[in-house]
PDB file of C-alpha atoms and ligand atoms in Angstrom:
ATOM      1  CA  MET A   1      86.167 163.444  72.538  1.00 33.00           C
ATOM      2  CA  GLY A   2      85.440 161.089  68.984  1.00 36.00           C
ATOM      3  CA  ARG A   3      82.628 159.144  68.387  1.00 38.00           C
ATOM      4  CA  HIS A   4      81.532 156.738  70.615  1.00 38.00           C
ATOM      5  CA  ARG A   5      82.529 153.128  69.299  1.00 41.00           C
ATOM      6  CA  ARG A   6      78.255 152.296  69.915  1.00 37.00           C
ATOM      7  CA  ASP A   7      76.909 155.586  68.442  1.00 32.00           C
ATOM      8  CA  ALA A   8      79.506 155.053  65.783  1.00 33.00           C
ATOM      9  CA  GLY A   9      78.049 151.075  65.285  1.00 34.00           C
ATOM     10  CA  SER A  10      79.560 148.162  65.455  1.00 36.00           C
ATOM     11  CA  GLY A  11      82.294 149.205  61.483  1.00 37.00           C
ATOM     12  CA  VAL A  12      81.603 145.966  61.096  1.00 37.00           C
ATOM     13  CA  GLY A  13      79.234 146.029  57.605  1.00 33.00           C
ATOM     14  CA  ARG A  14      82.199 148.271  56.354  1.00 38.00           C
ATOM     15  CA  VAL A  15      85.194 147.109  56.991  1.00 41.00           C
ATOM     16  CA  GLY A  16      84.480 143.478  53.799  1.00 43.00           C
ATOM     17  CA  PRO A  17      82.013 141.579  53.500  1.00 41.00           C
ATOM     18  CA  ALA A  18      84.317 139.112  55.027  1.00 41.00           C
ATOM     19  CA  LEU A  19      83.717 140.982  58.468  1.00 48.00           C
ATOM     20  CA  ARG A  20      79.525 141.143  58.101  1.00 43.00           C
ATOM     21  CA  HIS A  21      79.619 137.548  59.275  1.00 38.00           C
ATOM     22  CA  LEU A  22      79.353 138.349  62.967  1.00 39.00           C
ATOM     23  CA  GLY A  23      76.034 139.391  63.047  1.00 38.00           C
ATOM     24  CA  ASP A  24      74.633 141.844  66.575  1.00 42.00           C
ATOM     25  CA  ARG A  25      77.144 141.258  69.475  1.00 45.00           C
ATOM     26  CA  ARG A  26      74.936 143.828  71.398  1.00 46.00           C
ATOM     27  CA  LYS A  27      72.308 140.613  72.066  1.00 47.00           C
ATOM     28  CA  SER A  28      75.423 138.486  73.634  1.00 52.00           C
ATOM     29  CA  ARG A  29      77.249 141.158  76.155  1.00 54.00           C
ATOM     30  CA  PRO A  30      77.310 139.753  79.521  1.00 54.00           C
ATOM     31  CA  GLN A  31      75.804 141.183  82.119  1.00 58.00           C
ATOM     32  CA  GLY A  32      76.989 142.597  85.257  1.00 58.00           C
ATOM     33  CA  LEU A  33      80.125 144.149  83.838  1.00 58.00           C
ATOM     34  CA  ILE A  34      81.896 148.159  83.816  1.00 64.00           C
ATOM     35  CA  TRP A  35      81.128 149.163  79.636  1.00 58.00           C
ATOM     36  CA  ARG A  36      83.541 151.719  78.820  1.00 62.00           C
ATOM     37  CA  SER A  37      83.285 154.031  75.529  1.00 56.00           C
ATOM     38  CA  VAL A  38      85.519 152.884  73.695  1.00 61.00           C
ATOM     39  CA  MET A  39      87.264 154.552  70.251  1.00 73.00           C
ATOM     40  CA  ALA A  40      85.724 154.204  66.785  1.00 91.00           C
ATOM     41  CA  TYR A  41      87.480 151.417  65.253  1.00 96.00           C
ATOM     42  CA  ASP A  42      89.302 152.941  61.885  1.00 96.00           C
ATOM     43  CA  GLU A  43      88.725 150.989  59.032  1.00 96.00           C
ATOM     44  CA  THR A  44      92.370 152.098  56.705  1.00 97.00           C
ATOM     45  CA  ASN A  45      94.015 150.130  59.982  1.00 98.00           C
ATOM     46  CA  VAL A  46      96.647 147.805  58.339  1.00 98.00           C
ATOM     47  CA  PHE A  47      95.076 145.523  59.566  1.00 98.00           C
ATOM     48  CA  ALA A  48      91.570 145.510  57.713  1.00 98.00           C
ATOM     49  CA  ARG A  49      93.231 146.266  54.465  1.00 98.00           C
ATOM     50  CA  ILE A  50      95.224 143.336  54.934  1.00 98.00           C
ATOM     51  CA  LEU A  51      91.737 141.708  55.929  1.00 98.00           C
ATOM     52  CA  LYS A  52      90.125 143.482  52.748  1.00 98.00           C
ATOM     53  CA  GLY A  53      93.128 142.292  50.525  1.00 98.00           C
ATOM     54  CA  GLU A  54      94.555 145.548  50.243  1.00 98.00           C
ATOM     55  CA  ILE A  55      98.258 144.807  51.768  1.00 98.00           C
ATOM     56  CA  PRO A  56      99.386 140.776  50.543  1.00 98.00           C
ATOM     57  CA  CYS A  57     100.669 139.128  54.179  1.00 98.00           C
ATOM     58  CA  ARG A  58     102.150 135.876  54.373  1.00 98.00           C
ATOM     59  CA  LYS A  59      99.680 134.104  55.431  1.00 98.00           C
ATOM     60  CA  VAL A  60     100.282 131.039  57.574  1.00 98.00           C
ATOM     61  CA  HIS A  61      96.178 129.966  58.021  1.00 98.00           C
ATOM     62  CA  GLU A  62      92.730 131.960  57.349  1.00 98.00           C
ATOM     63  CA  ASP A  63      89.419 130.787  57.897  1.00 97.00           C
ATOM     64  CA  GLU A  64      86.072 132.295  58.448  1.00 97.00           C
ATOM     65  CA  HIS A  65      86.835 133.948  61.980  1.00 97.00           C
ATOM     66  CA  ILE A  66      90.395 134.706  62.373  1.00 98.00           C
ATOM     67  CA  LEU A  67      94.256 135.591  59.359  1.00 98.00           C
ATOM     68  CA  ALA A  68      97.082 134.832  61.109  1.00 99.00           C
ATOM     69  CA  PHE A  69      99.786 135.743  58.631  1.00 99.00           C
ATOM     70  CA  HIS A  70     103.401 136.391  59.663  1.00 98.00           C
ATOM     71  CA  ASP A  71     104.821 139.552  61.050  1.00 98.00           C
ATOM     72  CA  ILE A  72     106.328 141.946  58.514  1.00 98.00           C
ATOM     73  CA  ASN A  73     109.321 142.234  61.291  1.00 98.00           C
ATOM     74  CA  PRO A  74     110.333 139.864  63.282  1.00 98.00           C
ATOM     75  CA  GLN A  75     111.167 139.219  67.344  1.00 97.00           C
ATOM     76  CA  ALA A  76     111.403 136.125  67.260  1.00 98.00           C
ATOM     77  CA  PRO A  77     112.112 133.576  64.739  1.00 98.00           C
ATOM     78  CA  VAL A  78     109.413 132.392  64.697  1.00 98.00           C
ATOM     79  CA  HIS A  79     106.284 135.715  64.605  1.00 98.00           C
ATOM     80  CA  VAL A  80     102.854 134.933  63.876  1.00 99.00           C
ATOM     81  CA  LEU A  81     100.320 138.149  64.382  1.00 99.00           C
ATOM     82  CA  VAL A  82      97.114 136.116  64.689  1.00 99.00           C
ATOM     83  CA  ILE A  83      93.173 138.392  63.989  1.00 98.00           C
ATOM     84  CA  PRO A  84      89.607 138.443  63.758  1.00 98.00           C
ATOM     85  CA  LYS A  85      87.952 138.833  60.618  1.00 98.00           C
ATOM     86  CA  GLY A  86      85.472 141.530  62.953  1.00 98.00           C
ATOM     87  CA  ALA A  87      86.358 144.639  64.185  1.00 98.00           C
ATOM     88  CA  TYR A  88      87.588 145.090  67.500  1.00 98.00           C
ATOM     89  CA  THR A  89      90.404 147.879  68.351  1.00 98.00           C
ATOM     90  CA  ASP A  90      92.055 145.299  71.206  1.00 98.00           C
ATOM     91  CA  TRP A  91      91.508 143.192  73.514  1.00 97.00           C
ATOM     92  CA  ASP A  92      89.262 144.554  75.742  1.00 97.00           C
ATOM     93  CA  ASP A  93      87.163 146.563  73.190  1.00 98.00           C
ATOM     94  CA  PHE A  94      87.128 142.428  71.430  1.00 98.00           C
ATOM     95  CA  ALA A  95      85.930 141.099  75.492  1.00 98.00           C
ATOM     96  CA  GLN A  96      83.098 143.833  76.031  1.00 97.00           C
ATOM     97  CA  ARG A  97      81.545 144.007  72.676  1.00 97.00           C
ATOM     98  CA  ALA A  98      82.320 139.644  70.872  1.00 98.00           C
ATOM     99  CA  SER A  99      80.024 137.563  71.484  1.00 98.00           C
ATOM    100  CA  GLU A 100      81.351 134.114  73.982  1.00 98.00           C
ATOM    101  CA  ALA A 101      81.138 132.411  70.521  1.00 97.00           C
ATOM    102  CA  GLU A 102      83.794 134.644  68.284  1.00 98.00           C
ATOM    103  CA  ILE A 103      85.508 134.808  71.689  1.00 98.00           C
ATOM    104  CA  ALA A 104      86.305 130.222  72.247  1.00 98.00           C
ATOM    105  CA  ARG A 105      87.244 130.990  68.322  1.00 98.00           C
ATOM    106  CA  PHE A 106      89.523 133.242  68.386  1.00 98.00           C
ATOM    107  CA  ILE A 107      91.043 131.847  71.232  1.00 98.00           C
ATOM    108  CA  ARG A 108      90.823 128.518  70.287  1.00 98.00           C
ATOM    109  CA  GLY A 109      91.969 129.668  66.151  1.00 98.00           C
ATOM    110  CA  VAL A 110      95.031 131.318  68.267  1.00 98.00           C
ATOM    111  CA  ALA A 111      95.791 127.188  69.450  1.00 98.00           C
ATOM    112  CA  HIS A 112      95.387 126.062  66.121  1.00 98.00           C
ATOM    113  CA  VAL A 113      97.590 127.959  64.380  1.00 98.00           C
ATOM    114  CA  GLY A 114     100.557 127.477  66.860  1.00 98.00           C
ATOM    115  CA  ARG A 115      99.787 123.150  66.194  1.00 98.00           C
ATOM    116  CA  LEU A 116     100.262 124.641  62.499  1.00 98.00           C
ATOM    117  CA  LEU A 117     103.245 126.017  63.559  1.00 98.00           C
ATOM    118  CA  GLY A 118     104.106 123.312  64.222  1.00 98.00           C
ATOM    119  CA  VAL A 119     105.630 125.217  68.049  1.00 98.00           C
ATOM    120  CA  ASP A 120     103.165 123.789  70.254  1.00 98.00           C
ATOM    121  CA  GLU A 121     105.879 121.493  71.755  1.00 97.00           C
ATOM    122  CA  PRO A 122     107.726 122.707  73.269  1.00 97.00           C
ATOM    123  CA  GLY A 123     106.067 125.980  74.172  1.00 98.00           C
ATOM    124  CA  TYR A 124     104.900 129.086  72.552  1.00 98.00           C
ATOM    125  CA  ARG A 125     103.953 133.033  73.951  1.00 98.00           C
ATOM    126  CA  VAL A 126     101.154 134.290  72.982  1.00 98.00           C
ATOM    127  CA  MET A 127     100.501 138.274  73.842  1.00 98.00           C
ATOM    128  CA  SER A 128      98.336 141.432  73.059  1.00 98.00           C
ATOM    129  CA  ASN A 129      99.282 144.752  73.060  1.00 98.00           C
ATOM    130  CA  LYS A 130      96.511 147.079  74.712  1.00 97.00           C
ATOM    131  CA  GLY A 131      96.468 151.019  74.613  1.00 96.00           C
ATOM    132  CA  VAL A 132      99.823 153.358  74.802  1.00 95.00           C
ATOM    133  CA  ASN A 133     101.207 151.610  78.481  1.00 94.00           C
ATOM    134  CA  GLY A 134     101.156 148.477  75.719  1.00 95.00           C
ATOM    135  CA  GLY A 135     103.149 149.457  72.998  1.00 95.00           C
ATOM    136  CA  GLN A 136      99.804 148.503  70.530  1.00 98.00           C
ATOM    137  CA  GLU A 137     100.469 150.514  67.662  1.00 98.00           C
ATOM    138  CA  VAL A 138      97.820 148.546  64.797  1.00 98.00           C
ATOM    139  CA  PRO A 139      94.309 149.250  66.237  1.00 98.00           C
ATOM    140  CA  HIS A 140      92.884 146.560  64.891  1.00 98.00           C
ATOM    141  CA  LEU A 141      93.165 143.818  67.472  1.00 98.00           C
ATOM    142  CA  HIS A 142      95.711 140.701  66.693  1.00 98.00           C
ATOM    143  CA  VAL A 143      98.163 138.364  69.279  1.00 98.00           C
ATOM    144  CA  HIS A 144     101.510 137.934  68.625  1.00 98.00           C
ATOM    145  CA  LEU A 145     102.014 134.611  69.224  1.00 98.00           C
ATOM    146  CA  PHE A 146     106.095 133.457  69.143  1.00 98.00           C
ATOM    147  CA  ALA A 147     108.114 130.273  69.034  1.00 98.00           C
ATOM    148  CA  GLY A 148     111.075 129.387  67.850  1.00 98.00           C
ATOM    149  CA  ARG A 149     113.695 129.866  70.996  1.00 97.00           C
ATOM    150  CA  LYS A 150     113.503 129.675  74.393  1.00 96.00           C
ATOM    151  CA  LEU A 151     112.013 133.715  75.154  1.00 96.00           C
ATOM    152  CA  GLY A 152     113.337 135.204  78.101  1.00 91.00           C
ATOM    153  CA  ARG A 153     111.612 137.331  80.994  1.00 87.00           C
ATOM    154  CA  MET A 154     108.407 138.537  79.505  1.00 84.00           C
ATOM    155  CA  VAL A 155     109.076 141.584  79.939  1.00 83.00           C
ATOM    156  CA  PRO A 156     112.423 143.762  80.621  1.00 76.00           C
ATOM    157  CA  ALA A 157     114.060 143.302  83.705  1.00 72.00           C
ATOM    158  CA  GLU A 158     113.857 147.130  84.332  1.00 70.00           C
ATOM    159  CA  SER A 159     110.186 148.112  83.878  1.00 57.00           C
ATOM    160  CA  VAL A 160     109.169 147.044  86.628  1.00 60.00           C
TER     161      VAL A 160
HETATM  162  P1  5GP B 201     101.487 146.467  67.974  1.00 81.25           P
HETATM  163  O1  5GP B 201     102.939 146.911  67.946  1.00 81.25           O
HETATM  164  O2  5GP B 201     100.660 146.848  67.410  1.00 81.25           O
HETATM  165  O3  5GP B 201     101.346 145.011  69.388  1.00 81.25           O
HETATM  166  O4  5GP B 201     101.878 145.355  67.007  1.00 81.25           O
HETATM  167  C1  5GP B 201     101.399 145.576  65.818  1.00 81.25           C
HETATM  168  C2  5GP B 201     102.693 144.187  64.267  1.00 81.25           C
HETATM  169  O5  5GP B 201     102.237 144.288  63.040  1.00 81.25           O
HETATM  170  C3  5GP B 201     104.114 144.542  64.994  1.00 81.25           C
HETATM  171  O6  5GP B 201     104.946 143.395  65.060  1.00 81.25           O
HETATM  172  C4  5GP B 201     104.741 144.794  63.574  1.00 81.25           C
HETATM  173  O7  5GP B 201     105.645 144.450  62.792  1.00 81.25           O
HETATM  174  C5  5GP B 201     103.535 144.574  62.167  1.00 81.25           C
HETATM  175  N1  5GP B 201     102.757 145.555  61.254  1.00 81.25           N
HETATM  176  C6  5GP B 201     103.001 145.886  61.360  1.00 81.25           C
HETATM  177  N2  5GP B 201     102.793 146.517  60.820  1.00 81.25           N
HETATM  178  C7  5GP B 201     102.820 145.494  59.175  1.00 81.25           C
HETATM  179  C8  5GP B 201     102.633 145.311  58.047  1.00 81.25           C
HETATM  180  O8  5GP B 201     101.933 145.756  57.015  1.00 81.25           O
HETATM  181  N3  5GP B 201     102.582 143.699  58.031  1.00 81.25           N
HETATM  182  C9  5GP B 201     103.042 142.989  58.702  1.00 81.25           C
HETATM  183  N4  5GP B 201     102.530 141.491  58.596  1.00 81.25           N
HETATM  184  N5  5GP B 201     102.451 142.957  60.236  1.00 81.25           N
HETATM  185  C10 5GP B 201     103.311 144.187  60.175  1.00 81.25           C
END
């Protein structure tokens, strides 16, 4: 079954200096929730390589905690990806392991990017795919920010 994340460590220290600032997140885990082991973070995934500067991107915004860049295969007039700099595989991993401060910074960061892009009005869609059924291709947490036209249904009609 591969390594369990907590056996393997956070992976943060091994994905480069930009990702080391997050410290020991174990102290801030919310209590009373169900914890499941998740797959170890793949340090060679394409977004980890973008964060390390090994692969270029069309940057929209970067600060200490997040990076936002244009999707290479846009599905809307504006299609930007926002990622945390910490080594999290997906939304659930982030919810389980990130500190309250990291989660707040990420959510606020996504909204900040929406305003930077000038799409907060008339609006945009934020979406995060998780796992096989979610259609996730890149195993580093990211949200898609779509804008620039009316975006229609949330999922294809035939999928209900
Ligand atoms: P997912 O399906 O994992 O939610 O979305 C992954 C997204 O990453 C896709 O929309 C895909 O077009 C985008 N993507 C994959 N590789 C690259 C890349 O090298 N650069 C950029 N900018 N986007 C990428």
